[in-house]
Amino acid sequence: KAPGTMKLKILSRSGRELVSGGLEVKDGATTDDLKAAFAAKKPKYPPSRQRFTLPVPEGADKKVRGVALDAGKSLSKDYGLQTGSKVCFKDLGPQVPYAVVFLAEYAGPLACYLPFYFLRKEIYGDTMGLSGADAPMLLVQTLAMLFHSGHYLKRILETLFVHHFSHATMPIANLFKNCTYYWCFAAIMSYFINHPQYTPVGHSQMVAGFAISALMQLGNLHSHVYQSSLRADGSKTYKEPKGGLFRYVTCANYTCEIYNWVGFNIATQSVWGWVFALCGSAQMVAWANAKHRRLKKLFPGFSRAFKILPPFY
């Protein structure tokens, strides 16, 4: 090897050596340098497709996973790697930028929801032959359209101007999975909410529901802006969120997202809206539990009154 460099053994998940003779990197190389060097040897795998971990110690429990090499970390100082050290490679598959996924999954619901409102006569009357399709829209149907559209327009603007992503890309399969989830639920919710035979809730319940939704939308926006401020310096390292609602709730942004849909469904009394809220809540609770564990590990003494759903959890 050349002076000032080290050679690492790059292994597949099955233990096969992927670079004959080892992969040479500088002594002070970071994980990013390792990925660039591997991509130069294996052009099929650009850095976005690569994930490197330390080997699992021999005799370790099957549940133990290798420590992932994080972006920007020093291979020698942070992970103790030297010439002859082994690292394991995993192909993450074809990737797509996070922003592209977010924009697609948030623009789709607008295209799926709005036709049932603006083309109600054509869809329910002319195509389906239902009576009452040309009747004026109810106030709750108009407000539901505005709140639903406003939510996704907010998310699009946040993607463009607020969010700082810790990872540049995600597997392309997520694009299809996420879009299917958001688009299909938007269409089926809109179909029933804008149906000519839709029965509205009482006026007081509608006002209360949309008031909750509006307040939670603002809380969600504030949470996202605050989270973005933690990475205003361009850093991708984890920082303990201590401001705003994060003083009391580990995942305040998820809290507001869930209660926003609770308010929306109180106002619209949509069965499919509640199903959508329950599905999303289940996923966000899982994310919140994982984030709570990660923050406790990164910041000793970390504690919050609630993880995601005050006053329950």
Coordinates of C-alpha atoms in Angstrom, one line a residue:
K1 CA 0.0 0.0 0.0
A2 CA 1.0 3.6 -0.5
P3 CA 2.4 5.6 2.4
G4 CA -0.3 7.4 4.4
T5 CA -3.0 4.9 3.3
M6 CA -4.7 1.8 4.7
K7 CA -6.3 -1.2 3.0
L8 CA -9.6 -2.4 4.1
K9 CA -11.2 -5.8 3.3
I10 CA -14.7 -5.2 1.8
L11 CA -17.0 -8.1 2.4
S12 CA -20.4 -9.0 1.1
R13 CA -23.1 -10.0 3.6
S14 CA -22.2 -13.7 2.9
G15 CA -18.5 -13.0 3.7
R16 CA -17.2 -12.9 0.1
E17 CA -14.4 -10.3 -0.5
L18 CA -15.6 -7.8 -3.1
V19 CA -12.4 -5.9 -3.8
S20 CA -9.4 -8.2 -4.6
G21 CA -6.4 -7.2 -2.5
G22 CA -8.4 -4.8 -0.4
L23 CA -9.7 -1.2 -0.9
E24 CA -7.1 1.5 -0.4
V25 CA -8.1 4.8 1.4
K26 CA -6.2 7.5 3.1
D27 CA -5.4 7.1 6.8
G28 CA -7.7 10.0 7.7
A29 CA -10.5 8.9 5.4
T30 CA -14.1 9.2 6.4
T31 CA -17.1 7.0 5.5
D32 CA -17.8 9.3 2.5
D33 CA -14.3 8.7 1.3
L34 CA -14.8 5.0 1.6
K35 CA -17.9 5.2 -0.4
A36 CA -16.2 7.2 -3.1
A37 CA -13.3 4.8 -3.3
F38 CA -15.7 1.8 -3.5
A39 CA -17.7 3.5 -6.3
A40 CA -14.6 4.1 -8.3
K41 CA -13.9 0.3 -8.1
K42 CA -17.5 -0.7 -8.5
P43 CA -19.3 2.0 -10.7
K44 CA -22.5 -0.1 -10.5
Y45 CA -22.8 1.1 -6.8
P46 CA -22.8 4.9 -6.5
P47 CA -22.5 6.2 -2.9
S48 CA -26.2 6.5 -2.5
R49 CA -26.6 2.7 -2.9
Q50 CA -23.9 1.9 -0.4
R51 CA -24.2 1.0 3.3
F52 CA -21.2 -0.1 5.3
T53 CA -21.2 -1.8 8.7
L54 CA -18.6 -3.3 11.0
P55 CA -18.7 -7.1 11.1
V56 CA -20.8 -8.7 13.8
P57 CA -18.5 -10.1 16.5
E58 CA -18.1 -13.9 16.4
G59 CA -20.4 -15.7 18.8
A60 CA -22.8 -12.7 19.1
D61 CA -26.5 -13.2 19.3
K62 CA -28.2 -13.5 16.0
K63 CA -30.2 -10.4 16.8
V64 CA -27.0 -8.3 17.0
R65 CA -26.4 -6.1 14.0
G66 CA -23.2 -4.6 12.8
V67 CA -22.5 -1.0 13.7
A68 CA -23.3 1.3 10.7
L69 CA -20.5 3.6 9.4
D70 CA -22.1 7.1 9.5
A71 CA -21.5 9.8 7.0
G72 CA -18.7 12.2 7.9
K73 CA -17.2 9.9 10.6
S74 CA -13.5 9.1 10.6
L75 CA -12.8 5.4 9.8
S76 CA -9.8 5.3 12.1
K77 CA -10.7 7.6 14.9
D78 CA -14.4 6.8 15.2
Y79 CA -14.3 3.1 14.3
G80 CA -10.7 2.0 14.9
L81 CA -10.2 0.8 11.4
Q82 CA -6.7 0.1 10.1
T83 CA -5.0 -1.9 7.4
G84 CA -6.6 -5.4 7.3
S85 CA -9.8 -4.3 9.0
K86 CA -13.0 -5.8 7.6
V87 CA -16.2 -3.8 6.7
C88 CA -19.4 -5.3 5.4
F89 CA -21.1 -3.9 2.3
K90 CA -24.8 -3.8 1.6
D91 CA -26.4 -2.7 -1.7
L92 CA -29.4 -0.5 -0.9
G93 CA -30.8 -0.9 -4.4
P94 CA -31.8 1.9 -6.8
Q95 CA -32.4 5.2 -5.0
V96 CA -34.5 8.3 -5.5
P97 CA -34.0 11.7 -3.8
Y98 CA -36.1 12.2 -0.6
A99 CA -37.5 15.5 -2.0
V100 CA -38.8 13.7 -5.1
V101 CA -40.6 11.2 -3.0
F102 CA -42.1 13.8 -0.7
L103 CA -43.2 16.0 -3.6
A104 CA -44.8 13.1 -5.4
E105 CA -46.6 11.7 -2.3
Y106 CA -47.9 15.1 -1.4
A107 CA -48.9 16.4 -4.9
G108 CA -50.8 13.2 -5.6
P109 CA -53.5 13.6 -3.0
L110 CA -54.4 17.0 -4.5
A111 CA -54.9 15.4 -7.9
C112 CA -56.9 12.5 -6.3
Y113 CA -59.1 14.5 -4.0
L114 CA -60.0 17.7 -5.9
P115 CA -61.8 16.1 -8.9
F116 CA -64.6 14.7 -6.7
Y117 CA -65.2 18.2 -5.4
F118 CA -64.9 20.3 -8.6
L119 CA -66.3 17.7 -11.0
R120 CA -69.0 16.3 -8.8
K121 CA -71.8 16.6 -11.4
E122 CA -69.7 14.9 -14.0
I123 CA -68.5 12.1 -11.8
Y124 CA -71.5 11.3 -9.7
G125 CA -74.3 12.5 -12.0
D126 CA -73.2 12.1 -15.6
T127 CA -71.0 9.0 -15.1
M128 CA -72.6 7.2 -12.2
G129 CA -76.2 8.4 -12.7
L130 CA -76.7 9.5 -9.0
S131 CA -79.4 12.1 -8.2
G132 CA -78.4 15.3 -6.3
A133 CA -75.0 15.6 -8.0
D134 CA -75.8 19.1 -9.2
A135 CA -76.9 20.3 -5.7
P136 CA -74.8 23.0 -4.1
M137 CA -71.8 21.8 -2.0
L138 CA -72.3 21.7 1.7
L139 CA -70.2 24.0 3.9
V140 CA -68.5 21.0 5.5
Q141 CA -67.6 19.6 2.1
T142 CA -66.0 22.9 1.0
L143 CA -64.1 23.3 4.3
A144 CA -63.0 19.7 4.0
M145 CA -61.6 20.4 0.6
L146 CA -59.8 23.5 1.8
F147 CA -58.3 21.8 4.9
H148 CA -57.3 18.7 3.0
S149 CA -55.7 20.6 0.2
G150 CA -54.1 23.1 2.6
H151 CA -52.5 20.3 4.5
Y152 CA -50.7 18.9 1.4
L153 CA -49.9 22.3 0.0
K154 CA -48.2 23.0 3.3
R155 CA -46.2 19.8 3.1
I156 CA -45.1 20.6 -0.4
L157 CA -43.9 24.1 0.6
E158 CA -42.1 22.5 3.6
T159 CA -40.3 20.1 1.4
L160 CA -39.1 22.9 -0.9
F161 CA -38.2 25.5 1.7
V162 CA -38.0 24.0 5.2
H163 CA -36.9 20.4 5.5
H164 CA -33.2 19.4 5.8
F165 CA -32.9 15.7 5.0
S166 CA -30.5 13.6 7.0
H167 CA -30.2 11.2 4.0
A168 CA -30.1 12.3 0.4
T169 CA -32.0 9.4 -1.0
M170 CA -34.3 6.4 -0.2
P171 CA -35.0 3.1 -2.0
I172 CA -37.1 3.7 -5.1
A173 CA -39.6 1.1 -3.9
N174 CA -40.6 3.6 -1.2
L175 CA -41.8 6.0 -3.9
F176 CA -44.4 3.5 -5.1
K177 CA -45.4 2.4 -1.6
N178 CA -45.8 5.9 -0.2
C179 CA -47.7 7.2 -3.3
T180 CA -50.1 4.3 -3.2
Y181 CA -50.9 5.0 0.5
Y182 CA -51.4 8.7 0.2
W183 CA -53.1 8.8 -3.2
C184 CA -55.5 5.9 -2.6
F185 CA -56.7 7.2 0.7
A186 CA -57.1 10.7 -0.7
A187 CA -59.3 9.4 -3.5
I188 CA -61.5 7.2 -1.3
M189 CA -61.9 9.8 1.4
S190 CA -62.9 12.4 -1.2
Y191 CA -65.3 10.0 -2.9
F192 CA -67.4 9.6 0.3
I193 CA -67.0 13.1 1.7
N194 CA -68.2 14.7 -1.6
H195 CA -70.8 12.1 -2.4
P196 CA -74.3 13.6 -3.1
Q197 CA -75.8 11.4 -0.3
Y198 CA -73.2 12.5 2.3
T199 CA -74.7 13.3 5.7
P200 CA -72.9 16.1 7.6
V201 CA -72.3 16.3 11.3
G202 CA -73.8 19.0 13.4
H203 CA -72.5 22.6 13.0
S204 CA -70.9 22.7 16.4
Q205 CA -69.0 19.4 15.9
M206 CA -67.9 20.6 12.5
V207 CA -66.5 23.9 13.9
A208 CA -64.8 22.1 16.8
G209 CA -63.2 19.5 14.5
F210 CA -61.8 22.0 12.0
A211 CA -60.6 24.3 14.8
I212 CA -58.6 21.4 16.2
S213 CA -57.3 20.6 12.7
A214 CA -56.2 24.3 12.1
L215 CA -54.4 24.5 15.5
M216 CA -52.6 21.2 14.9
Q217 CA -51.6 22.3 11.4
L218 CA -49.9 25.4 12.9
G219 CA -48.3 23.3 15.6
N220 CA -47.0 20.9 12.9
L221 CA -45.6 23.8 10.9
H222 CA -43.9 25.3 13.9
S223 CA -42.4 21.9 14.8
H224 CA -40.9 21.4 11.3
V225 CA -39.5 25.0 11.2
Y226 CA -37.9 24.4 14.6
Q227 CA -36.4 21.0 13.5
S228 CA -35.0 22.7 10.4
S229 CA -33.4 25.3 12.6
L230 CA -31.4 22.6 14.3
R231 CA -29.6 21.9 11.0
A232 CA -29.3 25.5 9.8
D233 CA -25.5 25.1 9.8
G234 CA -25.8 22.2 7.3
S235 CA -24.9 19.6 9.8
K236 CA -26.5 16.2 9.5
T237 CA -25.7 15.0 13.1
Y238 CA -28.4 14.5 15.6
K239 CA -29.2 17.3 17.9
E240 CA -31.5 17.1 20.9
P241 CA -34.8 19.0 20.2
K242 CA -35.5 21.1 23.2
G243 CA -37.7 24.0 21.9
G244 CA -41.5 24.5 21.5
L245 CA -43.6 21.4 22.0
F246 CA -40.5 19.2 21.9
R247 CA -39.9 20.2 25.6
Y248 CA -42.8 18.0 26.5
V249 CA -43.1 15.5 23.6
T250 CA -40.4 13.5 21.9
C251 CA -42.0 13.7 18.5
A252 CA -44.2 16.8 18.6
N253 CA -44.4 17.0 14.8
Y254 CA -46.1 13.5 14.8
T255 CA -48.3 14.6 17.6
C256 CA -49.7 17.5 15.6
E257 CA -50.0 15.4 12.4
I258 CA -52.1 12.8 14.2
Y259 CA -54.3 15.2 16.0
N260 CA -54.8 17.2 12.8
W261 CA -56.4 14.2 11.2
V262 CA -58.4 13.5 14.4
G263 CA -59.8 17.0 14.1
F264 CA -60.5 16.6 10.4
N265 CA -62.4 13.4 11.0
I266 CA -64.4 14.8 13.9
A267 CA -65.6 17.5 11.4
T268 CA -66.3 15.2 8.5
Q269 CA -67.1 11.9 10.2
S270 CA -65.5 9.9 7.4
V271 CA -65.0 6.2 8.1
W272 CA -62.1 6.1 5.6
G273 CA -60.7 9.2 7.1
W274 CA -60.5 7.4 10.4
V275 CA -58.9 4.4 8.8
F276 CA -56.3 6.7 7.2
A277 CA -55.6 8.3 10.6
L278 CA -55.2 4.9 12.3
C279 CA -52.8 3.6 9.7
G280 CA -50.7 6.7 9.8
S281 CA -50.8 6.8 13.6
A282 CA -49.6 3.2 13.9
Q283 CA -46.6 4.0 11.7
M284 CA -45.8 7.3 13.5
V285 CA -46.0 5.6 16.9
A286 CA -43.4 3.0 15.7
W287 CA -41.2 5.9 14.4
A288 CA -41.6 7.8 17.7
N289 CA -40.6 4.8 19.8
A290 CA -37.5 4.3 17.7
K291 CA -36.6 8.0 17.9
H292 CA -37.1 8.1 21.6
R293 CA -34.7 5.1 22.1
R294 CA -32.2 6.8 19.8
L295 CA -32.3 10.1 21.6
K296 CA -31.9 8.4 25.0
K297 CA -28.9 6.6 23.7
L298 CA -27.3 9.7 22.1
F299 CA -28.2 12.1 25.0
P300 CA -27.8 10.6 28.5
G301 CA -30.6 11.8 30.7
F302 CA -32.9 12.5 27.9
S303 CA -36.5 12.4 29.1
R304 CA -39.9 13.7 28.0
A305 CA -43.3 13.5 29.6
F306 CA -44.7 11.9 26.4
K307 CA -43.4 10.2 23.4
I308 CA -46.1 11.1 20.9
L309 CA -49.7 11.2 22.1
P310 CA -50.2 13.4 25.1
P311 CA -51.9 12.8 27.5
F312 CA -51.9 9.1 26.8
Y313 CA -48.5 8.1 25.6

